[in-house]
mmCIF file of C-alpha atoms in Angstrom:
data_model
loop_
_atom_site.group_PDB
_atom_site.id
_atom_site.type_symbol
_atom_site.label_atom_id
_atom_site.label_comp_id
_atom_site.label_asym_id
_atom_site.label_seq_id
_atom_site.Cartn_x
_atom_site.Cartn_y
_atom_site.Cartn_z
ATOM 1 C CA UNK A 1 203.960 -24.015 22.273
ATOM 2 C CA UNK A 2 205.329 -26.069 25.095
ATOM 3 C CA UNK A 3 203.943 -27.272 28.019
ATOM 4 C CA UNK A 4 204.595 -28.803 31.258
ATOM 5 C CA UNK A 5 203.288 -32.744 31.816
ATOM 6 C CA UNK A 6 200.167 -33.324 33.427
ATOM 7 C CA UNK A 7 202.479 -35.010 36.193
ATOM 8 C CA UNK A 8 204.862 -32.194 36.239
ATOM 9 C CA UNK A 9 202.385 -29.614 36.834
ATOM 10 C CA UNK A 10 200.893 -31.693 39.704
ATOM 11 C CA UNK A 11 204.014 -31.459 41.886
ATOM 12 C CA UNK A 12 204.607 -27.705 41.485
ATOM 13 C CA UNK A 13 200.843 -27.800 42.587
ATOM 14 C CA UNK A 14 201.558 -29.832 44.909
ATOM 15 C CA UNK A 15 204.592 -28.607 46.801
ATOM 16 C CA UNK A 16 203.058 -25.192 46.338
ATOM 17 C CA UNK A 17 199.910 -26.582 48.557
ATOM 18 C CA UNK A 18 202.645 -28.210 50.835
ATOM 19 C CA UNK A 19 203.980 -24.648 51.662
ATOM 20 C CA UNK A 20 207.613 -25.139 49.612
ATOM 21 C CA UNK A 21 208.685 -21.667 48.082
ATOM 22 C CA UNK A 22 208.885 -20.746 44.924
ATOM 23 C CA UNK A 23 212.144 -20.860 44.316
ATOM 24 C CA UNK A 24 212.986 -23.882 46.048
ATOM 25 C CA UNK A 25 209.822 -25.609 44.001
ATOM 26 C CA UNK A 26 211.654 -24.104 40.545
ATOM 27 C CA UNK A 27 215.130 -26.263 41.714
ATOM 28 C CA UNK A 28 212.868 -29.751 42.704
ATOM 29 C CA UNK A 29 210.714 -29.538 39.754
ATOM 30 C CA UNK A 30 213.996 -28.054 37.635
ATOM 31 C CA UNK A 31 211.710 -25.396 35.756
ATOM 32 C CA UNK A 32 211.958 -21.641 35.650
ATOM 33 C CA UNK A 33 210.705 -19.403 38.569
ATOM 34 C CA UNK A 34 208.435 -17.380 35.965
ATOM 35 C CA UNK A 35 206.950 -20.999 34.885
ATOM 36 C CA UNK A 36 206.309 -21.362 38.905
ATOM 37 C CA UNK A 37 205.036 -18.106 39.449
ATOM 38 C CA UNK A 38 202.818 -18.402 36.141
ATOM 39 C CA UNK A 39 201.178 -21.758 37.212
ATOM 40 C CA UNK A 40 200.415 -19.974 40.457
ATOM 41 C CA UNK A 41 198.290 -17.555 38.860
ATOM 42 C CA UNK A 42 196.410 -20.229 36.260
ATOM 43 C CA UNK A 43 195.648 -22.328 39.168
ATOM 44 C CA UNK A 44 194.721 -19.299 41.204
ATOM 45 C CA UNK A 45 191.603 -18.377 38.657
ATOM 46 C CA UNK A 46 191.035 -22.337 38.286
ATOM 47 C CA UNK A 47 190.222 -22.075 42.406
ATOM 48 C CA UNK A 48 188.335 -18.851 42.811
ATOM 49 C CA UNK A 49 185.930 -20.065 39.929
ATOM 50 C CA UNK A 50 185.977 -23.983 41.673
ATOM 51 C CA UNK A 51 185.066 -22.634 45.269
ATOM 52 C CA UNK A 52 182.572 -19.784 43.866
ATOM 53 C CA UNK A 53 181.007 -22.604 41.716
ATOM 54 C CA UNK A 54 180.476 -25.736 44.216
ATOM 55 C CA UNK A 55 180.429 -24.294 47.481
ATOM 56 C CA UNK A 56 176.886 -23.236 47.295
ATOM 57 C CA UNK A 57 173.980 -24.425 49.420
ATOM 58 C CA UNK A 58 175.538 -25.111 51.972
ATOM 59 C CA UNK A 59 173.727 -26.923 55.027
ATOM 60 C CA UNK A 60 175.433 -25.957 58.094
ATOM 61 C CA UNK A 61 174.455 -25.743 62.025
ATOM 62 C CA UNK A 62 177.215 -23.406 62.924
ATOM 63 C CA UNK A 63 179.825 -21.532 61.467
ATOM 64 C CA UNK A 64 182.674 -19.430 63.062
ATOM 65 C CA UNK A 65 184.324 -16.186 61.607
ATOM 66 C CA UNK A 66 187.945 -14.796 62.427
ATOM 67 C CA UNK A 67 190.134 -12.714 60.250
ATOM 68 C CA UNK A 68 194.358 -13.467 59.822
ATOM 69 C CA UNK A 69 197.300 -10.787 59.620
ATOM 70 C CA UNK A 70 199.557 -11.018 56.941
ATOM 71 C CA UNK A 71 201.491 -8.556 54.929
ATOM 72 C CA UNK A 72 202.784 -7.809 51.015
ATOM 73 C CA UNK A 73 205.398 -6.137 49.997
ATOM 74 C CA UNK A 74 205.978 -4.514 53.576
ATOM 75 C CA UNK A 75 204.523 -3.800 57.092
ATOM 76 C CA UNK A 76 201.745 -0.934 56.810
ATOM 77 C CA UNK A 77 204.051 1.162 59.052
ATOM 78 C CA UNK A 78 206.724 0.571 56.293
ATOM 79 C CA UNK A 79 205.027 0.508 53.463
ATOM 80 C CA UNK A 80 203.120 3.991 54.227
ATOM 81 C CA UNK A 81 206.481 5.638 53.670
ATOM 82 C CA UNK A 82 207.107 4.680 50.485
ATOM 83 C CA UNK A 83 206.672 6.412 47.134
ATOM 84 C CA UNK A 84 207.563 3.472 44.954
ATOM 85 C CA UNK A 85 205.210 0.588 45.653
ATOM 86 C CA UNK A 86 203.322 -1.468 44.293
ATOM 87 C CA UNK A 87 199.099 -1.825 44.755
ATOM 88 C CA UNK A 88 197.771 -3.350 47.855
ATOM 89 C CA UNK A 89 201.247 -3.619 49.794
ATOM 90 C CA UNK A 90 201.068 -2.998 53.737
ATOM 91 C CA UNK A 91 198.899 -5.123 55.971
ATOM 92 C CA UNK A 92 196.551 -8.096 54.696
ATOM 93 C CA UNK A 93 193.651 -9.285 56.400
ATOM 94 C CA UNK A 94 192.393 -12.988 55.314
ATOM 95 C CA UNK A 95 188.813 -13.012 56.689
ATOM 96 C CA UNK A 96 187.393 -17.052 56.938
ATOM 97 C CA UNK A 97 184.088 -18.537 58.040
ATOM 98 C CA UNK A 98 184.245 -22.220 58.844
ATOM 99 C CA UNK A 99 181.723 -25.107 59.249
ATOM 100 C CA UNK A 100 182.122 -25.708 62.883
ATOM 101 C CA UNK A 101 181.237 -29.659 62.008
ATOM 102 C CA UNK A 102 182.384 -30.805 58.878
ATOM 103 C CA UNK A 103 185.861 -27.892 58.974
ATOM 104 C CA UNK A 104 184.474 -26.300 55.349
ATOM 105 C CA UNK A 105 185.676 -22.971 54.447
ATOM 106 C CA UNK A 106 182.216 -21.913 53.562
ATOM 107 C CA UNK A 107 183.701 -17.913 52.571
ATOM 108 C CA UNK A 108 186.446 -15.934 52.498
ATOM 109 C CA UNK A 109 187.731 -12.252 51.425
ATOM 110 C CA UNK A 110 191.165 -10.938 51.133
ATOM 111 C CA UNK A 111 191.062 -7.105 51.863
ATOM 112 C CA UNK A 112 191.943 -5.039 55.089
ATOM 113 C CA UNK A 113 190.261 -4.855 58.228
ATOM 114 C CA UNK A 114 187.365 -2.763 58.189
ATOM 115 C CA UNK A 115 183.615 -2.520 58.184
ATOM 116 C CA UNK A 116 183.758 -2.976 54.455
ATOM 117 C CA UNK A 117 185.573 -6.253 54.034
ATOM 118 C CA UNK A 118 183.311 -7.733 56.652
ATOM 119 C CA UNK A 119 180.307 -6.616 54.696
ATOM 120 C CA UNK A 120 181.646 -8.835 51.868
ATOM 121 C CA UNK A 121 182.329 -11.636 53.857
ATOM 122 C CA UNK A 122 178.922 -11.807 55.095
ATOM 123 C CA UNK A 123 177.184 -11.108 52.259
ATOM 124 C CA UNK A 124 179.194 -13.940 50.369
ATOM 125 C CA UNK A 125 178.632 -16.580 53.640
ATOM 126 C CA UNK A 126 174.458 -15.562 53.375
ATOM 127 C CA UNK A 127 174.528 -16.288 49.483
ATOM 128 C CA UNK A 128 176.402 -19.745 50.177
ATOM 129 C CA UNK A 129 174.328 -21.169 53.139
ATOM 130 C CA UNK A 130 171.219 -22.797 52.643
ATOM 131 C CA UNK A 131 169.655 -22.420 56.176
ATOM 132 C CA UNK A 132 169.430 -20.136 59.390
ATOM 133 C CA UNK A 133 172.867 -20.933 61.045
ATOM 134 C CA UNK A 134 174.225 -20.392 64.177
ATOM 135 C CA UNK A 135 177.210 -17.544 63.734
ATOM 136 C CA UNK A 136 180.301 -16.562 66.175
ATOM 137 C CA UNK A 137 182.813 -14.283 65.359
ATOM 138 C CA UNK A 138 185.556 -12.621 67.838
ATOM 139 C CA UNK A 139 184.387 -8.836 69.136
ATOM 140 C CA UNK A 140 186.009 -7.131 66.054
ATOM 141 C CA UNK A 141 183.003 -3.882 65.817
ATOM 142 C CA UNK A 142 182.752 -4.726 62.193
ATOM 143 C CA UNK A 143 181.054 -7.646 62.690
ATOM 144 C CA UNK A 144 178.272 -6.088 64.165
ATOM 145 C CA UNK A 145 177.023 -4.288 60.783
ATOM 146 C CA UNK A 146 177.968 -6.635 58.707
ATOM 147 C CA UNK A 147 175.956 -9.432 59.679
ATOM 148 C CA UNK A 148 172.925 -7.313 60.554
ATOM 149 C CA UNK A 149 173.242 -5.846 56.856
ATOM 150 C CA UNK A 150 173.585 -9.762 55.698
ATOM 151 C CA UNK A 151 171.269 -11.816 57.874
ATOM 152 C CA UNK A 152 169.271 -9.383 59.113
ATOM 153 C CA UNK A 153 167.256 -11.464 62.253
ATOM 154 C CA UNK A 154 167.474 -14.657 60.350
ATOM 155 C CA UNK A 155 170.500 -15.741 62.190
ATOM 156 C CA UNK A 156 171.556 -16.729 65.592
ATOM 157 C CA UNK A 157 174.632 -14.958 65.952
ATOM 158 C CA UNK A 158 176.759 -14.150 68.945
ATOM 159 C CA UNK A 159 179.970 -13.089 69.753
ATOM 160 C CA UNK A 160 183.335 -14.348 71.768
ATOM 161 C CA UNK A 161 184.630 -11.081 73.349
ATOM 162 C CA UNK A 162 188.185 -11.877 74.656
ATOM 163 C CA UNK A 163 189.821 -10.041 77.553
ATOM 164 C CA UNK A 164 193.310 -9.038 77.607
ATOM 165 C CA UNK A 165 195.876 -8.766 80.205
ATOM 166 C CA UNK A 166 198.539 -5.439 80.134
ATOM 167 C CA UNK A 167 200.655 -4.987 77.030
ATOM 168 C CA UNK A 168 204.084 -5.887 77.502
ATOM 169 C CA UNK A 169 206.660 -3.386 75.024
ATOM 170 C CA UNK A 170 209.952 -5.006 74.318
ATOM 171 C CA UNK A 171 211.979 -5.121 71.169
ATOM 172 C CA UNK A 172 210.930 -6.920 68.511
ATOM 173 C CA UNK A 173 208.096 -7.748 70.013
ATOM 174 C CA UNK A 174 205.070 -9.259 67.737
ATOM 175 C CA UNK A 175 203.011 -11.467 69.880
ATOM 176 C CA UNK A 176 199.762 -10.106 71.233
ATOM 177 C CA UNK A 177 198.874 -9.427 74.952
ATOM 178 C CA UNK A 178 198.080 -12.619 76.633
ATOM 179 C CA UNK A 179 194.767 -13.371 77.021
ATOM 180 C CA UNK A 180 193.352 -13.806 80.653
ATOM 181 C CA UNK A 181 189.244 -14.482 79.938
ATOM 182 C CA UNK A 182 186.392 -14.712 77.444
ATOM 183 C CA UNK A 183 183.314 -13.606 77.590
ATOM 184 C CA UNK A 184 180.043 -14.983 75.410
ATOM 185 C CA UNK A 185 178.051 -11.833 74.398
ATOM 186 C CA UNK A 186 174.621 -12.909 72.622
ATOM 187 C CA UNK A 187 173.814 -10.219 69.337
ATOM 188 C CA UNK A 188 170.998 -11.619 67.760
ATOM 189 C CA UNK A 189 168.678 -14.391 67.883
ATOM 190 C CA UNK A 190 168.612 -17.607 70.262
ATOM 191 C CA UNK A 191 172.421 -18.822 69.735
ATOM 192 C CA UNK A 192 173.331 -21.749 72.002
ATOM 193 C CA UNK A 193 176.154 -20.590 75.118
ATOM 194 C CA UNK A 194 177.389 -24.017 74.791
ATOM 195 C CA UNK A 195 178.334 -23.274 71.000
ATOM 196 C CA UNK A 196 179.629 -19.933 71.356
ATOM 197 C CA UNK A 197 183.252 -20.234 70.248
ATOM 198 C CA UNK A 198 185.879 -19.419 67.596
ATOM 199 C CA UNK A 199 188.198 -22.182 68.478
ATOM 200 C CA UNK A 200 187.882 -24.193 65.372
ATOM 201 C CA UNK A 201 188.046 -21.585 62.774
ATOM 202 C CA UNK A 202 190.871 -20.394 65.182
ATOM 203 C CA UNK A 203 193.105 -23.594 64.683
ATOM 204 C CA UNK A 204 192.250 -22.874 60.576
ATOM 205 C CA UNK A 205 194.062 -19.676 61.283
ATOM 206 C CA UNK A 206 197.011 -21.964 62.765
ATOM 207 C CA UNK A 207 197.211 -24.240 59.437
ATOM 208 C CA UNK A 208 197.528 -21.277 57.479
ATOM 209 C CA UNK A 209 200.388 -19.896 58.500
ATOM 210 C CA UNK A 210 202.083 -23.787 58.896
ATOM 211 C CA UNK A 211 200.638 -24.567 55.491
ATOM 212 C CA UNK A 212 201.478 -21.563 53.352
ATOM 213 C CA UNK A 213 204.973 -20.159 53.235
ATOM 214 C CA UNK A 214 203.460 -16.270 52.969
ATOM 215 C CA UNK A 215 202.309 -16.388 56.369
ATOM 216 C CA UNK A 216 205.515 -17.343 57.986
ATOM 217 C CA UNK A 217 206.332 -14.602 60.694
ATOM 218 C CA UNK A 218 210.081 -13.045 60.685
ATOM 219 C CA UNK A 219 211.252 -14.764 57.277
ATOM 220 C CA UNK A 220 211.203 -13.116 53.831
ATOM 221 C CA UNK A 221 208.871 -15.009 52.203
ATOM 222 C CA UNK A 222 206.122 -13.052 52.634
ATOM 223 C CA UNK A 223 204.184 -12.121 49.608
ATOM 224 C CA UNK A 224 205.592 -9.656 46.951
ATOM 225 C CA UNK A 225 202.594 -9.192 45.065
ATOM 226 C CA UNK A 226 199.202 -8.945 46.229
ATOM 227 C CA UNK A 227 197.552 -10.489 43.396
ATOM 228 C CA UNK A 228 199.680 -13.510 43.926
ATOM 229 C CA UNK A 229 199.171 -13.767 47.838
ATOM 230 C CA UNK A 230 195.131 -14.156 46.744
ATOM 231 C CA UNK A 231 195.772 -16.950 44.053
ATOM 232 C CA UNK A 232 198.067 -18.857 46.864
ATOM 233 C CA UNK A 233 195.000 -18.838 49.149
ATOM 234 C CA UNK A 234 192.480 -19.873 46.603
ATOM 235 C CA UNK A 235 194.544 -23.046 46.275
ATOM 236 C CA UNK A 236 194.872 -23.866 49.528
ATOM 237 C CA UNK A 237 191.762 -23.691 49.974
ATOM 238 C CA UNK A 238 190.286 -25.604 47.278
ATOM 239 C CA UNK A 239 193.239 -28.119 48.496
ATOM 240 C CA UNK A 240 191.915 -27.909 52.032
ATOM 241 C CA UNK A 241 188.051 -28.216 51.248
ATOM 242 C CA UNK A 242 188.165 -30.966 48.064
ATOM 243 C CA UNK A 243 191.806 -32.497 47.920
ATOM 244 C CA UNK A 244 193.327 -32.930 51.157
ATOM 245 C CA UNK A 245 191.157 -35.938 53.897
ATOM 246 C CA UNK A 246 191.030 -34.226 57.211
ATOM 247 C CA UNK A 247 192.492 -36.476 59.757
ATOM 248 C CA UNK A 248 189.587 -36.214 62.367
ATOM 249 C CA UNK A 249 186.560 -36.683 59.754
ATOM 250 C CA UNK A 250 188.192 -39.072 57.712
ATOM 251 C CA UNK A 251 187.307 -37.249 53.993
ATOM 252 C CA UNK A 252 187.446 -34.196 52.844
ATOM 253 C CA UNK A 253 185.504 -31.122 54.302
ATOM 254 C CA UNK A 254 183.643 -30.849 51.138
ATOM 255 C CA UNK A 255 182.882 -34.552 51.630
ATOM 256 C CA UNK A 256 181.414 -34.193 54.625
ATOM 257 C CA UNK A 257 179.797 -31.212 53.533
ATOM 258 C CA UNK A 258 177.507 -32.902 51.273
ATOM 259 C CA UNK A 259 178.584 -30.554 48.468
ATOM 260 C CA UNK A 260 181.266 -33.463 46.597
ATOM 261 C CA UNK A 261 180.779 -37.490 46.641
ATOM 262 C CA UNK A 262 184.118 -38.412 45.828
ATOM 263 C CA UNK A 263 187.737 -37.056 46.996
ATOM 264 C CA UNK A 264 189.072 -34.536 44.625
ATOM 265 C CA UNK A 265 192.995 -34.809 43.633
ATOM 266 C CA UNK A 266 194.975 -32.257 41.918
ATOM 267 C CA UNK A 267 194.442 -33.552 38.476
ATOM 268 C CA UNK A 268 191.011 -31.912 39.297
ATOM 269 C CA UNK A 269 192.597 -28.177 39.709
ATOM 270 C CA UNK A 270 194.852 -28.782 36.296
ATOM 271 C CA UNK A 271 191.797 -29.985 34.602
ATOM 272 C CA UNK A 272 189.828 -26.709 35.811
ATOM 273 C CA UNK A 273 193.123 -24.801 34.601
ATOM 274 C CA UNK A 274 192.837 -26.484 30.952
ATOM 275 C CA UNK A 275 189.166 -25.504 30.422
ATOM 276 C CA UNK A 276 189.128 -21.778 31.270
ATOM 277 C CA UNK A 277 192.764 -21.332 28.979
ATOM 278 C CA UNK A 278 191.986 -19.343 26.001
ATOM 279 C CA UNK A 279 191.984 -20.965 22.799
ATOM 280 C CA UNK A 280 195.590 -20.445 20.773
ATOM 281 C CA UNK A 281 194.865 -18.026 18.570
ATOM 282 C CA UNK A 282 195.282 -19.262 14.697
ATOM 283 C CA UNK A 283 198.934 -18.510 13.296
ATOM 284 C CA UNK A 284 199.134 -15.734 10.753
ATOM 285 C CA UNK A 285 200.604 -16.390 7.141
ATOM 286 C CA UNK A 286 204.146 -16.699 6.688
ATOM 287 C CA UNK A 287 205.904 -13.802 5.453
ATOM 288 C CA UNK A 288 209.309 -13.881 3.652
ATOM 289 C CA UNK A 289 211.951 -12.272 5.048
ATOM 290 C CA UNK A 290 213.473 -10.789 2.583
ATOM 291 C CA UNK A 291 217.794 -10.148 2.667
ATOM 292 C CA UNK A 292 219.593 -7.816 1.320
ATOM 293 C CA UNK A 293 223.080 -9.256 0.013
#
């Protein structure tokens, strides 16, 4: 069976972290788009099973929750209409929770919005953190249950409630209503006012959509498949937590996390990749063909 170089596979990896398409990764790397889109998915599972197995314990002061809009396939309005398509297209909602210090993506879920796929993020951050935390999200209602459910009172949570001015309709228009205010409404707990914000987790939400190619607004390169939008975000984040040295802290979020020693590189992923391939299966005994003249 062949396979791709351990330096080959690296750049795809690579310049698929780097937010290159597919297709223009299959010309650089001069391999098939089906060898692309199959390394995708390998390194997808590799990075679920890295995140869900070393970002545990986590000792974090506060962490901030927001949720991102994407799409796959096509728009929820869109996609409602048709009969053909395939499962989970319409809208996508990326829900994060950050270390406010050290810039770790502690959890995240890929679902829609509602009181359900806040439940799992919550229930996922309380099973990763290893202390009472202080917790902001943005007003979304769902939050509300969800972190009562999770944390019950052993949390300090509050919430950033942000106040919009008048919609403006025009055509084409995508941008939300611009926002005139905040206000810091306190939920449970003793959270500190001074730490009440979402700006951090916020600017995560901004290096998505620069970092991955799926979240580009008004292009085509959304995702097609939903399955593959997930496996693109569980490598960029185990990029963004173990491989990548964030400018301001000088190492990698999981480095400063306390959770790794050492700065991961992509080698790391591919190794990850090798170990959870199944074994070839043994060859069966060679049969004859037999011709007829």
């Amino acid at each position: 069976m062949n396979k791709l170089s351990l330096a080959k596979r690296t750049q795809i990896l690579a310049m698929l972290c780097e937010g290159s398409s597919m297709r223009s990764i299959s010309r650089i790397a001069d391999v098939s788009i089906n060898t692309v889109s199959k390394l995708l998915v390998e390194a997808g599972e590799a990075c679920l099973a890295i995140h869900d197995e070393h970002v545990r314990n986590v000792k974090a002061s506060r962490v901030q929750c927001d949720e991102i809009w994407s799409f796959c396939y096509a728009k929820e309005k869109t996609a409602k209409a048709l009969k053909d398509k395939p499962e989970g297209a319409g809208d996508v909602w990326t829900w994060t929770a950050l270390d406010a210090d050290t810039k770790l993506i502690v959890s995240y879920y890929v679902g829609d919005r509602s009181s359900g796929a806040a439940i799992e993020l919550m229930d996922d951050l309380r099973d990763r953190l290893a202390n009472r935390v202080q917790l902001t999200t943005d007003g979304h209602r769902a939050y509300l249950e969800a972190v009562e459910g999770a944390f019950g009172g052993d949390v300090d949570y509050a919430q950033l409630v942000k106040l919009y001015g008048p919609t403006v309709s025009a055509p084409g228009r995508y941008s939300p209503a611009e926002c005139i205010g905040a206000k810091k409404v306190r939920r449970e707990g003793l959270p500190d006012e001074a730490h009440i914000s979402t700006s951090y987790v916020e600017r995560q939400n901004l290096n998505m959509r620069m970092g991955m190619r799926r979240f580009t607004r008004l292009t085509n390169a959304f995702s097609k498949k939903l399955e593959n939008h997930i496996h693109a975000l569980a490598l960029y984040f185990v990029f963004y937590n173990f491989v990548r040295i964030h400018k301001t802290l000088r190492m990698s979020p999981a480095m400063a996390a306390g959770i790794t020693d050492r700065l991961w590189s992509l080698e790391d992923v591919v190794a990850k990749m090798d170990e959870m391939a199944p074994a070839p299966k043994a060859r069966g005994p060679y049969k004859k063909r037999i011709t007829q003249g």
